[in-house]
Amino acid sequence: MNDKSNSPASALQWGGRFAAGPDAIMQAINASIGFDRKLWRQDIAASRAHAAMLKATGILDPADVQSIDDGLAQIAAEIEAGKFTFKESLEDIHTNIEARLTEIVGEPARKLHTARSRNDQVATDFRLFVRDAIDAIELQIKDLMLALASRAAQHAATVMPGFTHLQTAQPVTLGHHLLAYVEMLSRDAGRLRDAKTRLNECPLGAAALAGTSFPIDRNFTAKALGFDRPTANSLDSVSDRDFALEFLAALSILAMHLSRFAEEIIIWCSAPFRFIALSDAFTTGSSIMPQKRNPDAAELARAKTGRIFGALIALLTVMKGLPMAYAKDMQEDKEPVFDAIGAITLCLSATAGMVRDMTVNTQNMRALAASGFATATDLADWLVRILQMPFRDAHHVTGRLVALAEAQNLDLAQLSLTDMRSIEPRITDEIFDVLTVDASVTSRTSYGGTAPGNVAAAAAKWLDTLANP
Ligand code: ARG
């Protein structure tokens, strides 16, 4: 596809001063067409808006603008059909398109670059690209939230152990656990929306860095490209990549959330837990151990987080020492962003797929919830509520009861009343009512708590919100 011949980007752009073309190594380090060709739609849309503005302001002849516009439409069709030859010698997507436009329409094409520069052009294209990516990723987040909320509604009363320090802490419901991720994901979507609000200003017309002496209408191009307004400072317009950094920061937090969930899926699938099983659709077998069913999709969702954090750090590092305004360093902004988008898109799809695919082993969840003294807090709360003990004393008594049960290799609910009374004589057999996992979760009715009623209501609320945004 790439034509590496030394055809003249130099002649088109700085031919006046440079007699020879760049040598091969210069071309190799300088060219971005290998990756920035992804911006072709945005580049053509921005050029069409720019041309229309040049016409509306009387800077260009309507006839010239008509040929430019027709030529750009033809180029879009050529690229779409895979019939466009991208040339490395023409450096980047902007010059490739402009050179082809010159081949197609001749002289008018040479007027398109009036009152703009590749500096404001690339800033505009890249903002448009990231804006589209935000919209697509937000839809994917919503789809994952929907998958989680549906499973949560189904498992509003499914008891599982809740952990702190990965030690059994108190029983919770699976629905509650899944809805915790729905909350995280809704903040992730909110962060992306916030980033989009700040991103949505149009740098086109800042030209190289200082603005232009032509009577351009920046509101015209901003509006035509769906931006809220033009950017206010021409230097900032061409030197700012905050929008890409903010996007990568939001993706990093999102990826971190997905990685935590992936880790839980991996734990839940493991032999000691067996809380869930994934079908062949989301697992692979081992080439040597026939019994294995490995949760590779979850492991890769966990691992791809590294690329996304890496993209953020890479771009922060590229930007950190750059003086105003544009520097070629900034061409290194694109690959990390493209890579992060590819990774997060896969992670979101795979995670939604696994949530829909997993079968839940409710017995195993319940059995583990009932072990490990998960209802010790319920016992202490009973002592406080019924015997009016200060919580600290109740905690101490409960600790002694746990030690006794542990010594007899029993769970709390299996201790005899006599044994319990040997530690606290006022205990009655009513205490056994609070020692079951169901009683425990059902009692957690405080706002945001894990009681099945709360969870069913929260799941229903999310399902409704997601269906009617
Ligand atoms: N390919 C360049 C980039 O991605 C376009 C801008 C080039 N500007 C310049 N002054 N050389 O950043």
CSV table of C-alpha atoms and ligand atoms in Angstrom, one decimal:
chain,number,residue,atom,x,y,z
A,1,MET,CA,0.0,0.0,0.0
A,2,ASN,CA,2.7,2.5,1.0
A,3,ASP,CA,4.7,4.0,-1.8
A,4,LYS,CA,8.1,4.7,-0.3
A,5,SER,CA,9.4,6.5,-3.4
A,6,ASN,CA,10.9,9.8,-2.8
A,7,SER,CA,8.1,11.8,-4.4
A,8,PRO,CA,8.0,15.4,-3.4
A,9,ALA,CA,6.3,16.2,-0.1
A,10,SER,CA,9.1,18.8,0.0
A,11,ALA,CA,8.2,20.2,-3.3
A,12,LEU,CA,4.6,20.6,-2.2
A,13,GLN,CA,5.4,22.2,1.2
A,14,TRP,CA,8.8,23.7,1.5
A,15,GLY,CA,10.1,23.1,-2.0
A,16,GLY,CA,11.2,26.7,-2.3
A,17,ARG,CA,14.0,26.3,0.2
A,18,PHE,CA,15.0,22.6,0.0
A,19,ALA,CA,16.4,21.3,-3.2
A,20,ALA,CA,16.8,17.6,-2.3
A,21,GLY,CA,14.1,15.4,-0.8
A,22,PRO,CA,14.6,14.0,2.7
A,23,ASP,CA,16.8,11.0,2.8
A,24,ALA,CA,15.3,7.6,3.7
A,25,ILE,CA,16.0,7.8,7.5
A,26,MET,CA,14.5,11.2,7.7
A,27,GLN,CA,11.5,10.1,5.9
A,28,ALA,CA,11.1,7.1,8.1
A,29,ILE,CA,11.3,9.0,11.4
A,30,ASN,CA,9.2,11.9,10.1
A,31,ALA,CA,6.3,10.1,8.4
A,32,SER,CA,3.1,9.5,10.3
A,33,ILE,CA,1.0,8.2,7.5
A,34,GLY,CA,1.5,4.7,8.7
A,35,PHE,CA,-0.8,5.5,11.6
A,36,ASP,CA,-2.5,8.9,11.1
A,37,ARG,CA,-4.3,7.6,8.0
A,38,LYS,CA,-6.9,6.6,10.6
A,39,LEU,CA,-7.8,10.3,10.7
A,40,TRP,CA,-8.9,10.4,7.1
A,41,ARG,CA,-12.6,10.9,7.7
A,42,GLN,CA,-12.0,13.7,10.2
A,43,ASP,CA,-9.4,15.3,7.9
A,44,ILE,CA,-11.8,15.4,4.9
A,45,ALA,CA,-14.7,16.6,7.1
A,46,ALA,CA,-12.5,19.5,8.5
A,47,SER,CA,-11.2,20.4,5.0
A,48,ARG,CA,-14.8,20.6,3.7
A,49,ALA,CA,-15.8,22.8,6.5
A,50,HIS,CA,-12.8,25.0,6.0
A,51,ALA,CA,-13.5,25.3,2.3
A,52,ALA,CA,-17.1,26.1,2.9
A,53,MET,CA,-16.0,28.8,5.4
A,54,LEU,CA,-13.5,30.3,2.8
A,55,LYS,CA,-16.4,30.5,0.4
A,56,ALA,CA,-18.9,32.0,2.9
A,57,THR,CA,-16.4,34.7,3.8
A,58,GLY,CA,-15.5,35.5,0.2
A,59,ILE,CA,-11.9,34.4,0.7
A,60,LEU,CA,-12.2,31.8,-2.1
A,61,ASP,CA,-14.2,31.7,-5.3
A,62,PRO,CA,-17.4,29.6,-5.1
A,63,ALA,CA,-16.4,27.7,-8.2
A,64,ASP,CA,-13.0,26.8,-6.7
A,65,VAL,CA,-14.7,25.7,-3.5
A,66,GLN,CA,-17.1,23.6,-5.5
A,67,SER,CA,-14.2,21.7,-7.2
A,68,ILE,CA,-12.4,21.3,-3.9
A,69,ASP,CA,-15.6,19.9,-2.3
A,70,ASP,CA,-16.2,17.5,-5.2
A,71,GLY,CA,-12.6,16.4,-5.2
A,72,LEU,CA,-12.7,15.7,-1.4
A,73,ALA,CA,-15.9,13.7,-1.8
A,74,GLN,CA,-14.2,11.7,-4.5
A,75,ILE,CA,-11.1,11.1,-2.2
A,76,ALA,CA,-13.4,9.9,0.6
A,77,ALA,CA,-15.0,7.4,-1.8
A,78,GLU,CA,-11.5,6.2,-2.9
A,79,ILE,CA,-10.3,5.7,0.6
A,80,GLU,CA,-13.5,4.0,1.6
A,81,ALA,CA,-13.2,1.6,-1.4
A,82,GLY,CA,-9.5,0.9,-0.5
A,83,LYS,CA,-8.4,2.5,-3.8
A,84,PHE,CA,-6.3,5.3,-2.4
A,85,THR,CA,-2.5,4.9,-2.4
A,86,PHE,CA,-1.0,6.3,0.9
A,87,LYS,CA,2.5,7.5,0.3
A,88,GLU,CA,5.1,7.7,3.0
A,89,SER,CA,6.9,10.3,1.0
A,90,LEU,CA,3.9,12.5,1.6
A,91,GLU,CA,4.5,12.3,5.3
A,92,ASP,CA,1.0,12.4,6.8
A,93,ILE,CA,-2.7,12.1,6.1
A,94,HIS,CA,-3.1,15.9,5.6
A,95,THR,CA,-0.5,16.1,2.8
A,96,ASN,CA,-1.6,12.8,1.2
A,97,ILE,CA,-5.1,14.1,0.9
A,98,GLU,CA,-4.1,17.5,-0.3
A,99,ALA,CA,-1.7,16.0,-2.9
A,100,ARG,CA,-4.4,13.7,-4.3
A,101,LEU,CA,-6.8,16.6,-4.4
A,102,THR,CA,-4.3,18.5,-6.5
A,103,GLU,CA,-4.1,15.5,-8.9
A,104,ILE,CA,-7.9,15.5,-9.2
A,105,VAL,CA,-8.9,19.1,-9.3
A,106,GLY,CA,-5.6,20.9,-10.1
A,107,GLU,CA,-5.2,24.6,-9.3
A,108,PRO,CA,-8.1,25.1,-6.8
A,109,ALA,CA,-6.7,22.5,-4.5
A,110,ARG,CA,-3.6,24.7,-4.1
A,111,LYS,CA,-5.9,27.3,-2.5
A,112,LEU,CA,-7.4,25.0,0.2
A,113,HIS,CA,-4.6,25.6,2.7
A,114,THR,CA,-5.3,29.4,2.7
A,115,ALA,CA,-5.6,30.6,6.4
A,116,ARG,CA,-4.8,27.3,7.9
A,117,SER,CA,-1.8,25.1,8.8
A,118,ARG,CA,-1.3,21.5,9.5
A,119,ASN,CA,-0.9,22.5,13.1
A,120,ASP,CA,-4.5,23.6,13.5
A,121,GLN,CA,-5.6,20.9,11.0
A,122,VAL,CA,-4.1,18.0,13.0
A,123,ALA,CA,-5.4,19.4,16.3
A,124,THR,CA,-8.9,19.6,14.8
A,125,ASP,CA,-8.8,16.2,13.2
A,126,PHE,CA,-7.6,14.6,16.4
A,127,ARG,CA,-10.2,16.3,18.6
A,128,LEU,CA,-12.9,15.0,16.2
A,129,PHE,CA,-11.4,11.5,16.3
A,130,VAL,CA,-11.3,11.4,20.1
A,131,ARG,CA,-14.8,12.8,20.3
A,132,ASP,CA,-16.1,10.0,18.2
A,133,ALA,CA,-14.2,7.5,20.3
A,134,ILE,CA,-15.8,8.9,23.5
A,135,ASP,CA,-19.2,8.4,22.0
A,136,ALA,CA,-18.5,4.8,21.0
A,137,ILE,CA,-16.9,3.9,24.3
A,138,GLU,CA,-19.8,5.4,26.3
A,139,LEU,CA,-22.2,3.2,24.4
A,140,GLN,CA,-20.1,0.2,25.2
A,141,ILE,CA,-19.9,1.2,28.9
A,142,LYS,CA,-23.7,1.4,28.9
A,143,ASP,CA,-24.0,-2.0,27.4
A,144,LEU,CA,-21.8,-3.5,30.0
A,145,MET,CA,-23.8,-1.7,32.7
A,146,LEU,CA,-26.9,-3.2,31.3
A,147,ALA,CA,-25.5,-6.7,31.3
A,148,LEU,CA,-24.4,-6.3,34.9
A,149,ALA,CA,-27.7,-4.7,36.1
A,150,SER,CA,-29.7,-7.6,34.4
A,151,ARG,CA,-27.6,-10.2,36.2
A,152,ALA,CA,-27.9,-8.2,39.4
A,153,ALA,CA,-31.7,-8.2,39.1
A,154,GLN,CA,-31.6,-12.0,38.6
A,155,HIS,CA,-29.3,-12.4,41.7
A,156,ALA,CA,-30.7,-9.8,44.0
A,157,ALA,CA,-31.0,-12.5,46.7
A,158,THR,CA,-28.1,-14.8,45.8
A,159,VAL,CA,-25.9,-14.9,48.9
A,160,MET,CA,-22.2,-14.8,48.5
A,161,PRO,CA,-19.3,-14.0,50.9
A,162,GLY,CA,-18.3,-10.4,51.0
A,163,PHE,CA,-14.6,-9.9,51.4
A,164,THR,CA,-12.2,-7.4,52.9
A,165,HIS,CA,-8.5,-8.2,52.6
A,166,LEU,CA,-9.9,-11.2,50.5
A,167,GLN,CA,-10.9,-12.7,53.9
A,168,THR,CA,-14.5,-13.6,54.4
A,169,ALA,CA,-16.1,-10.6,56.1
A,170,GLN,CA,-19.9,-10.6,55.9
A,171,PRO,CA,-22.4,-12.2,53.6
A,172,VAL,CA,-23.5,-10.0,50.7
A,173,THR,CA,-25.6,-10.7,47.6
A,174,LEU,CA,-24.2,-11.2,44.2
A,175,GLY,CA,-26.5,-8.6,42.8
A,176,HIS,CA,-25.1,-6.1,45.2
A,177,HIS,CA,-21.5,-7.0,44.2
A,178,LEU,CA,-22.3,-6.6,40.5
A,179,LEU,CA,-24.1,-3.3,41.1
A,180,ALA,CA,-20.9,-2.0,42.7
A,181,TYR,CA,-19.3,-2.2,39.2
A,182,VAL,CA,-22.4,-0.5,37.7
A,183,GLU,CA,-21.7,2.5,40.0
A,184,MET,CA,-18.0,2.5,39.0
A,185,LEU,CA,-18.9,2.3,35.3
A,186,SER,CA,-21.4,5.1,35.6
A,187,ARG,CA,-18.6,7.4,37.0
A,188,ASP,CA,-16.4,6.2,34.1
A,189,ALA,CA,-19.0,7.3,31.6
A,190,GLY,CA,-19.4,10.6,33.5
A,191,ARG,CA,-15.7,11.3,33.3
A,192,LEU,CA,-15.7,10.7,29.6
A,193,ARG,CA,-18.7,13.0,29.1
A,194,ASP,CA,-16.9,15.7,31.2
A,195,ALA,CA,-13.8,15.3,29.0
A,196,LYS,CA,-15.9,15.6,25.9
A,197,THR,CA,-17.4,18.9,27.2
A,198,ARG,CA,-13.9,20.4,27.5
A,199,LEU,CA,-12.7,18.8,24.3
A,200,ASN,CA,-15.5,20.2,22.2
A,201,GLU,CA,-13.9,23.5,21.1
A,202,CYS,CA,-12.6,24.0,17.6
A,203,PRO,CA,-8.9,24.8,17.0
A,204,LEU,CA,-9.3,25.3,13.2
A,205,GLY,CA,-8.3,28.8,12.2
A,206,ALA,CA,-5.6,29.1,14.8
A,207,ALA,CA,-3.4,28.4,11.7
A,208,ALA,CA,0.3,27.8,12.5
A,209,LEU,CA,0.2,29.4,15.9
A,210,ALA,CA,-0.7,33.1,15.7
A,211,GLY,CA,-4.0,33.2,13.9
A,212,THR,CA,-4.4,34.6,10.4
A,213,SER,CA,-4.7,37.9,8.6
A,214,PHE,CA,-7.5,36.5,6.4
A,215,PRO,CA,-11.1,37.5,7.5
A,216,ILE,CA,-12.0,33.9,8.5
A,217,ASP,CA,-15.1,33.0,10.4
A,218,ARG,CA,-14.1,30.5,13.1
A,219,ASN,CA,-17.7,30.2,14.4
A,220,PHE,CA,-18.7,28.9,11.0
A,221,THR,CA,-16.2,26.0,11.0
A,222,ALA,CA,-16.7,25.3,14.7
A,223,LYS,CA,-20.5,25.0,14.1
A,224,ALA,CA,-20.1,23.0,10.9
A,225,LEU,CA,-18.0,20.4,12.7
A,226,GLY,CA,-20.3,20.1,15.7
A,227,PHE,CA,-18.0,22.0,18.2
A,228,ASP,CA,-19.6,24.2,20.8
A,229,ARG,CA,-17.3,27.2,20.0
A,230,PRO,CA,-13.8,28.0,18.6
A,231,THR,CA,-10.9,27.8,21.0
A,232,ALA,CA,-10.0,31.2,22.4
A,233,ASN,CA,-6.2,31.4,22.1
A,234,SER,CA,-4.3,30.4,18.9
A,235,LEU,CA,-1.1,29.3,20.7
A,236,ASP,CA,-3.1,27.1,23.1
A,237,SER,CA,-5.1,25.7,20.2
A,238,VAL,CA,-2.1,24.2,18.4
A,239,SER,CA,-0.1,23.2,21.5
A,240,ASP,CA,-2.8,21.7,23.7
A,241,ARG,CA,-3.3,17.9,24.0
A,242,ASP,CA,-5.2,18.0,27.3
A,243,PHE,CA,-8.2,16.5,25.5
A,244,ALA,CA,-6.2,13.4,24.6
A,245,LEU,CA,-4.6,13.2,28.1
A,246,GLU,CA,-7.9,13.6,29.8
A,247,PHE,CA,-9.4,10.9,27.6
A,248,LEU,CA,-6.5,8.5,28.4
A,249,ALA,CA,-6.8,9.3,32.1
A,250,ALA,CA,-10.5,8.5,32.0
A,251,LEU,CA,-9.7,5.3,30.1
A,252,SER,CA,-7.1,4.4,32.6
A,253,ILE,CA,-9.5,4.5,35.5
A,254,LEU,CA,-12.1,2.6,33.5
A,255,ALA,CA,-9.4,0.0,32.6
A,256,MET,CA,-8.5,-0.3,36.2
A,257,HIS,CA,-12.1,-1.0,37.1
A,258,LEU,CA,-12.4,-3.6,34.4
A,259,SER,CA,-9.1,-5.2,35.6
A,260,ARG,CA,-10.4,-5.5,39.1
A,261,PHE,CA,-13.5,-7.2,37.8
A,262,ALA,CA,-11.4,-9.5,35.6
A,263,GLU,CA,-9.4,-10.5,38.6
A,264,GLU,CA,-12.6,-11.4,40.4
A,265,ILE,CA,-13.8,-13.4,37.5
A,266,ILE,CA,-10.5,-15.3,37.5
A,267,ILE,CA,-10.8,-16.0,41.2
A,268,TRP,CA,-14.5,-17.0,41.0
A,269,CYS,CA,-13.6,-19.5,38.2
A,270,SER,CA,-10.8,-21.1,40.1
A,271,ALA,CA,-11.1,-24.6,41.5
A,272,PRO,CA,-11.1,-23.5,45.2
A,273,PHE,CA,-14.0,-21.1,44.6
A,274,ARG,CA,-16.1,-22.4,41.7
A,275,PHE,CA,-18.5,-19.5,42.1
A,276,ILE,CA,-19.1,-19.2,38.4
A,277,ALA,CA,-18.3,-21.0,35.2
A,278,LEU,CA,-17.6,-19.6,31.8
A,279,SER,CA,-18.5,-21.4,28.6
A,280,ASP,CA,-16.2,-22.4,25.8
A,281,ALA,CA,-17.0,-19.0,24.3
A,282,PHE,CA,-14.8,-17.2,26.8
A,283,THR,CA,-12.3,-19.8,27.9
A,284,THR,CA,-9.5,-21.9,26.3
A,285,GLY,CA,-8.3,-25.4,27.1
A,286,SER,CA,-4.8,-26.4,28.0
A,287,SER,CA,-2.7,-28.2,25.5
A,288,ILE,CA,-1.4,-30.6,28.2
A,289,MET,CA,-3.9,-30.6,31.1
A,290,PRO,CA,-7.3,-31.8,29.9
A,291,GLN,CA,-9.2,-30.7,33.0
A,292,LYS,CA,-8.3,-27.0,32.5
A,293,ARG,CA,-10.7,-24.3,31.3
A,294,ASN,CA,-8.7,-21.1,31.5
A,295,PRO,CA,-10.4,-17.7,31.7
A,296,ASP,CA,-8.1,-16.2,29.1
A,297,ALA,CA,-10.5,-13.4,28.1
A,298,ALA,CA,-10.6,-12.1,31.7
A,299,GLU,CA,-6.8,-12.5,32.0
A,300,LEU,CA,-6.3,-10.4,28.9
A,301,ALA,CA,-8.8,-7.8,30.0
A,302,ARG,CA,-6.7,-7.6,33.2
A,303,ALA,CA,-3.4,-7.4,31.2
A,304,LYS,CA,-4.5,-4.9,28.6
A,305,THR,CA,-4.8,-2.3,31.4
A,306,GLY,CA,-1.0,-2.1,31.1
A,307,ARG,CA,-1.2,-0.7,27.6
A,308,ILE,CA,-3.8,1.8,28.6
A,309,PHE,CA,-1.8,3.1,31.6
A,310,GLY,CA,1.2,3.1,29.3
A,311,ALA,CA,-0.5,5.2,26.7
A,312,LEU,CA,-1.3,7.9,29.4
A,313,ILE,CA,2.2,7.9,30.7
A,314,ALA,CA,3.7,8.0,27.1
A,315,LEU,CA,1.7,11.0,26.1
A,316,LEU,CA,2.2,12.8,29.4
A,317,THR,CA,5.9,12.3,28.9
A,318,VAL,CA,5.8,13.5,25.3
A,319,MET,CA,4.1,16.7,26.4
A,320,LYS,CA,5.9,17.5,29.6
A,321,GLY,CA,8.8,19.6,28.4
A,322,LEU,CA,7.4,21.1,25.2
A,323,PRO,CA,7.7,24.8,24.9
A,324,MET,CA,4.9,26.7,23.1
A,325,ALA,CA,3.5,26.1,20.5
A,326,TYR,CA,3.5,23.1,18.2
A,327,ALA,CA,6.5,20.8,18.1
A,328,LYS,CA,6.9,17.7,16.0
A,329,ASP,CA,7.0,15.7,19.3
A,330,MET,CA,3.3,16.0,19.3
A,331,GLN,CA,2.9,13.7,16.3
A,332,GLU,CA,3.6,11.0,18.9
A,333,ASP,CA,0.2,11.7,20.4
A,334,LYS,CA,-1.7,9.4,18.1
A,335,GLU,CA,-0.4,5.9,18.4
A,336,PRO,CA,-0.9,5.6,22.2
A,337,VAL,CA,-4.5,6.9,21.8
A,338,PHE,CA,-5.3,4.6,19.0
A,339,ASP,CA,-3.8,1.6,20.9
A,340,ALA,CA,-5.7,2.5,24.1
A,341,ILE,CA,-9.0,2.8,22.1
A,342,GLY,CA,-8.4,-0.6,20.6
A,343,ALA,CA,-7.6,-2.2,23.9
A,344,ILE,CA,-10.5,-0.7,25.9
A,345,THR,CA,-12.9,-1.6,23.1
A,346,LEU,CA,-11.9,-5.2,23.3
A,347,CYS,CA,-11.9,-5.2,27.1
A,348,LEU,CA,-15.4,-3.8,27.3
A,349,SER,CA,-16.8,-6.2,24.8
A,350,ALA,CA,-15.1,-9.2,26.4
A,351,THR,CA,-16.3,-8.2,29.9
A,352,ALA,CA,-19.9,-7.7,28.7
A,353,GLY,CA,-19.7,-11.1,27.0
A,354,MET,CA,-18.4,-12.8,30.1
A,355,VAL,CA,-21.1,-11.2,32.3
A,356,ARG,CA,-23.8,-12.5,29.9
A,357,ASP,CA,-22.1,-15.9,29.5
A,358,MET,CA,-21.3,-16.8,33.1
A,359,THR,CA,-23.3,-19.4,34.9
A,360,VAL,CA,-23.5,-18.9,38.7
A,361,ASN,CA,-23.1,-21.7,41.1
A,362,THR,CA,-25.3,-20.3,43.9
A,363,GLN,CA,-24.7,-23.3,46.2
A,364,ASN,CA,-20.9,-22.8,46.3
A,365,MET,CA,-21.4,-19.1,46.9
A,366,ARG,CA,-23.8,-19.7,49.7
A,367,ALA,CA,-21.7,-22.5,51.3
A,368,LEU,CA,-18.6,-20.3,51.4
A,369,ALA,CA,-20.6,-17.4,52.7
A,370,ALA,CA,-21.8,-19.6,55.6
A,371,SER,CA,-18.2,-20.5,56.6
A,372,GLY,CA,-15.5,-18.3,58.0
A,373,PHE,CA,-17.6,-16.8,60.8
A,374,ALA,CA,-19.2,-14.4,58.3
A,375,THR,CA,-22.1,-13.7,60.6
A,376,ALA,CA,-19.9,-12.7,63.6
A,377,THR,CA,-20.9,-9.1,63.2
A,378,ASP,CA,-24.6,-10.1,63.3
A,379,LEU,CA,-23.9,-11.9,66.6
A,380,ALA,CA,-22.2,-8.8,68.0
A,381,ASP,CA,-25.0,-6.6,66.8
A,382,TRP,CA,-27.6,-8.9,68.5
A,383,LEU,CA,-25.7,-8.5,71.8
A,384,VAL,CA,-25.8,-4.8,71.4
A,385,ARG,CA,-29.5,-4.7,70.4
A,386,ILE,CA,-30.9,-7.3,72.8
A,387,LEU,CA,-28.6,-7.2,75.8
A,388,GLN,CA,-27.8,-3.5,75.4
A,389,MET,CA,-24.0,-4.2,75.5
A,390,PRO,CA,-21.7,-1.4,74.3
A,391,PHE,CA,-20.5,-2.4,70.9
A,392,ARG,CA,-16.8,-2.8,72.0
A,393,ASP,CA,-17.8,-5.3,74.7
A,394,ALA,CA,-20.1,-7.2,72.3
A,395,HIS,CA,-17.1,-7.3,69.9
A,396,HIS,CA,-15.0,-8.9,72.7
A,397,VAL,CA,-17.6,-11.5,73.6
A,398,THR,CA,-18.1,-12.4,70.0
A,399,GLY,CA,-14.3,-12.8,69.6
A,400,ARG,CA,-14.4,-15.3,72.4
A,401,LEU,CA,-17.3,-17.2,70.9
A,402,VAL,CA,-15.5,-17.3,67.5
A,403,ALA,CA,-12.4,-18.7,69.3
A,404,LEU,CA,-14.6,-21.4,71.0
A,405,ALA,CA,-16.2,-22.4,67.7
A,406,GLU,CA,-12.8,-22.5,66.0
A,407,ALA,CA,-11.4,-24.7,68.8
A,408,GLN,CA,-14.4,-27.1,68.2
A,409,ASN,CA,-14.1,-26.9,64.4
A,410,LEU,CA,-17.6,-25.6,64.2
A,411,ASP,CA,-19.4,-22.6,62.7
A,412,LEU,CA,-21.0,-20.0,65.0
A,413,ALA,CA,-24.5,-21.3,64.3
A,414,GLN,CA,-23.3,-24.9,65.3
A,415,LEU,CA,-22.2,-23.9,68.8
A,416,SER,CA,-24.6,-25.1,71.5
A,417,LEU,CA,-26.5,-22.6,73.6
A,418,THR,CA,-24.8,-24.0,76.7
A,419,ASP,CA,-21.4,-23.3,75.2
A,420,MET,CA,-22.5,-19.8,74.3
A,421,ARG,CA,-23.8,-19.2,77.8
A,422,SER,CA,-20.5,-20.3,79.2
A,423,ILE,CA,-19.2,-17.0,77.7
A,424,GLU,CA,-22.2,-14.8,78.1
A,425,PRO,CA,-25.0,-16.2,80.3
A,426,ARG,CA,-27.7,-13.8,79.1
A,427,ILE,CA,-27.6,-15.2,75.5
A,428,THR,CA,-31.0,-16.9,74.5
A,429,ASP,CA,-31.7,-19.2,71.7
A,430,GLU,CA,-33.1,-16.3,69.7
A,431,ILE,CA,-29.5,-15.5,68.8
A,432,PHE,CA,-29.6,-18.4,66.3
A,433,ASP,CA,-32.1,-16.4,64.2
A,434,VAL,CA,-29.4,-13.9,63.3
A,435,LEU,CA,-26.6,-16.4,62.5
A,436,THR,CA,-27.9,-17.6,59.1
A,437,VAL,CA,-26.5,-15.9,56.0
A,438,ASP,CA,-30.1,-15.1,54.8
A,439,ALA,CA,-30.9,-13.3,58.1
A,440,SER,CA,-27.7,-11.5,57.8
A,441,VAL,CA,-28.2,-10.1,54.3
A,442,THR,CA,-31.9,-9.4,54.9
A,443,SER,CA,-31.1,-7.3,57.9
A,444,ARG,CA,-28.8,-5.0,55.9
A,445,THR,CA,-31.5,-2.6,54.9
A,446,SER,CA,-29.6,0.7,55.5
A,447,TYR,CA,-29.5,2.9,52.4
A,448,GLY,CA,-27.0,1.4,50.0
A,449,GLY,CA,-26.9,-1.9,52.0
A,450,THR,CA,-26.9,-5.4,50.6
A,451,ALA,CA,-30.5,-6.5,51.7
A,452,PRO,CA,-32.1,-8.3,48.7
A,453,GLY,CA,-35.0,-5.8,48.7
A,454,ASN,CA,-32.5,-2.9,48.4
A,455,VAL,CA,-30.6,-4.7,45.6
A,456,ALA,CA,-33.7,-5.5,43.6
A,457,ALA,CA,-34.8,-1.9,43.8
A,458,ALA,CA,-31.4,-0.6,42.8
A,459,ALA,CA,-31.1,-3.1,39.9
A,460,ALA,CA,-34.6,-2.0,38.7
A,461,LYS,CA,-33.6,1.6,38.9
A,462,TRP,CA,-30.5,1.1,36.8
A,463,LEU,CA,-32.3,-1.0,34.3
A,464,ASP,CA,-34.8,1.8,33.9
A,465,THR,CA,-32.2,4.5,33.7
A,466,LEU,CA,-30.3,2.6,31.1
A,467,ALA,CA,-33.4,2.0,29.0
A,468,ASN,CA,-34.4,5.7,29.2
A,469,PRO,CA,-31.3,7.7,29.3
B,1,ARG,N1,1.9,15.0,11.1
B,1,ARG,C1,1.9,16.1,11.9
B,1,ARG,C2,1.4,15.7,13.3
B,1,ARG,O1,0.7,14.7,13.4
B,1,ARG,C3,1.0,17.2,11.4
B,1,ARG,C4,1.4,18.6,11.8
B,1,ARG,C5,2.7,18.9,11.2
B,1,ARG,N2,3.0,20.3,11.5
B,1,ARG,C6,4.2,20.7,11.2
B,1,ARG,N3,4.5,22.0,11.5
B,1,ARG,N4,5.2,20.0,10.8
B,1,ARG,O2,1.6,16.4,14.3
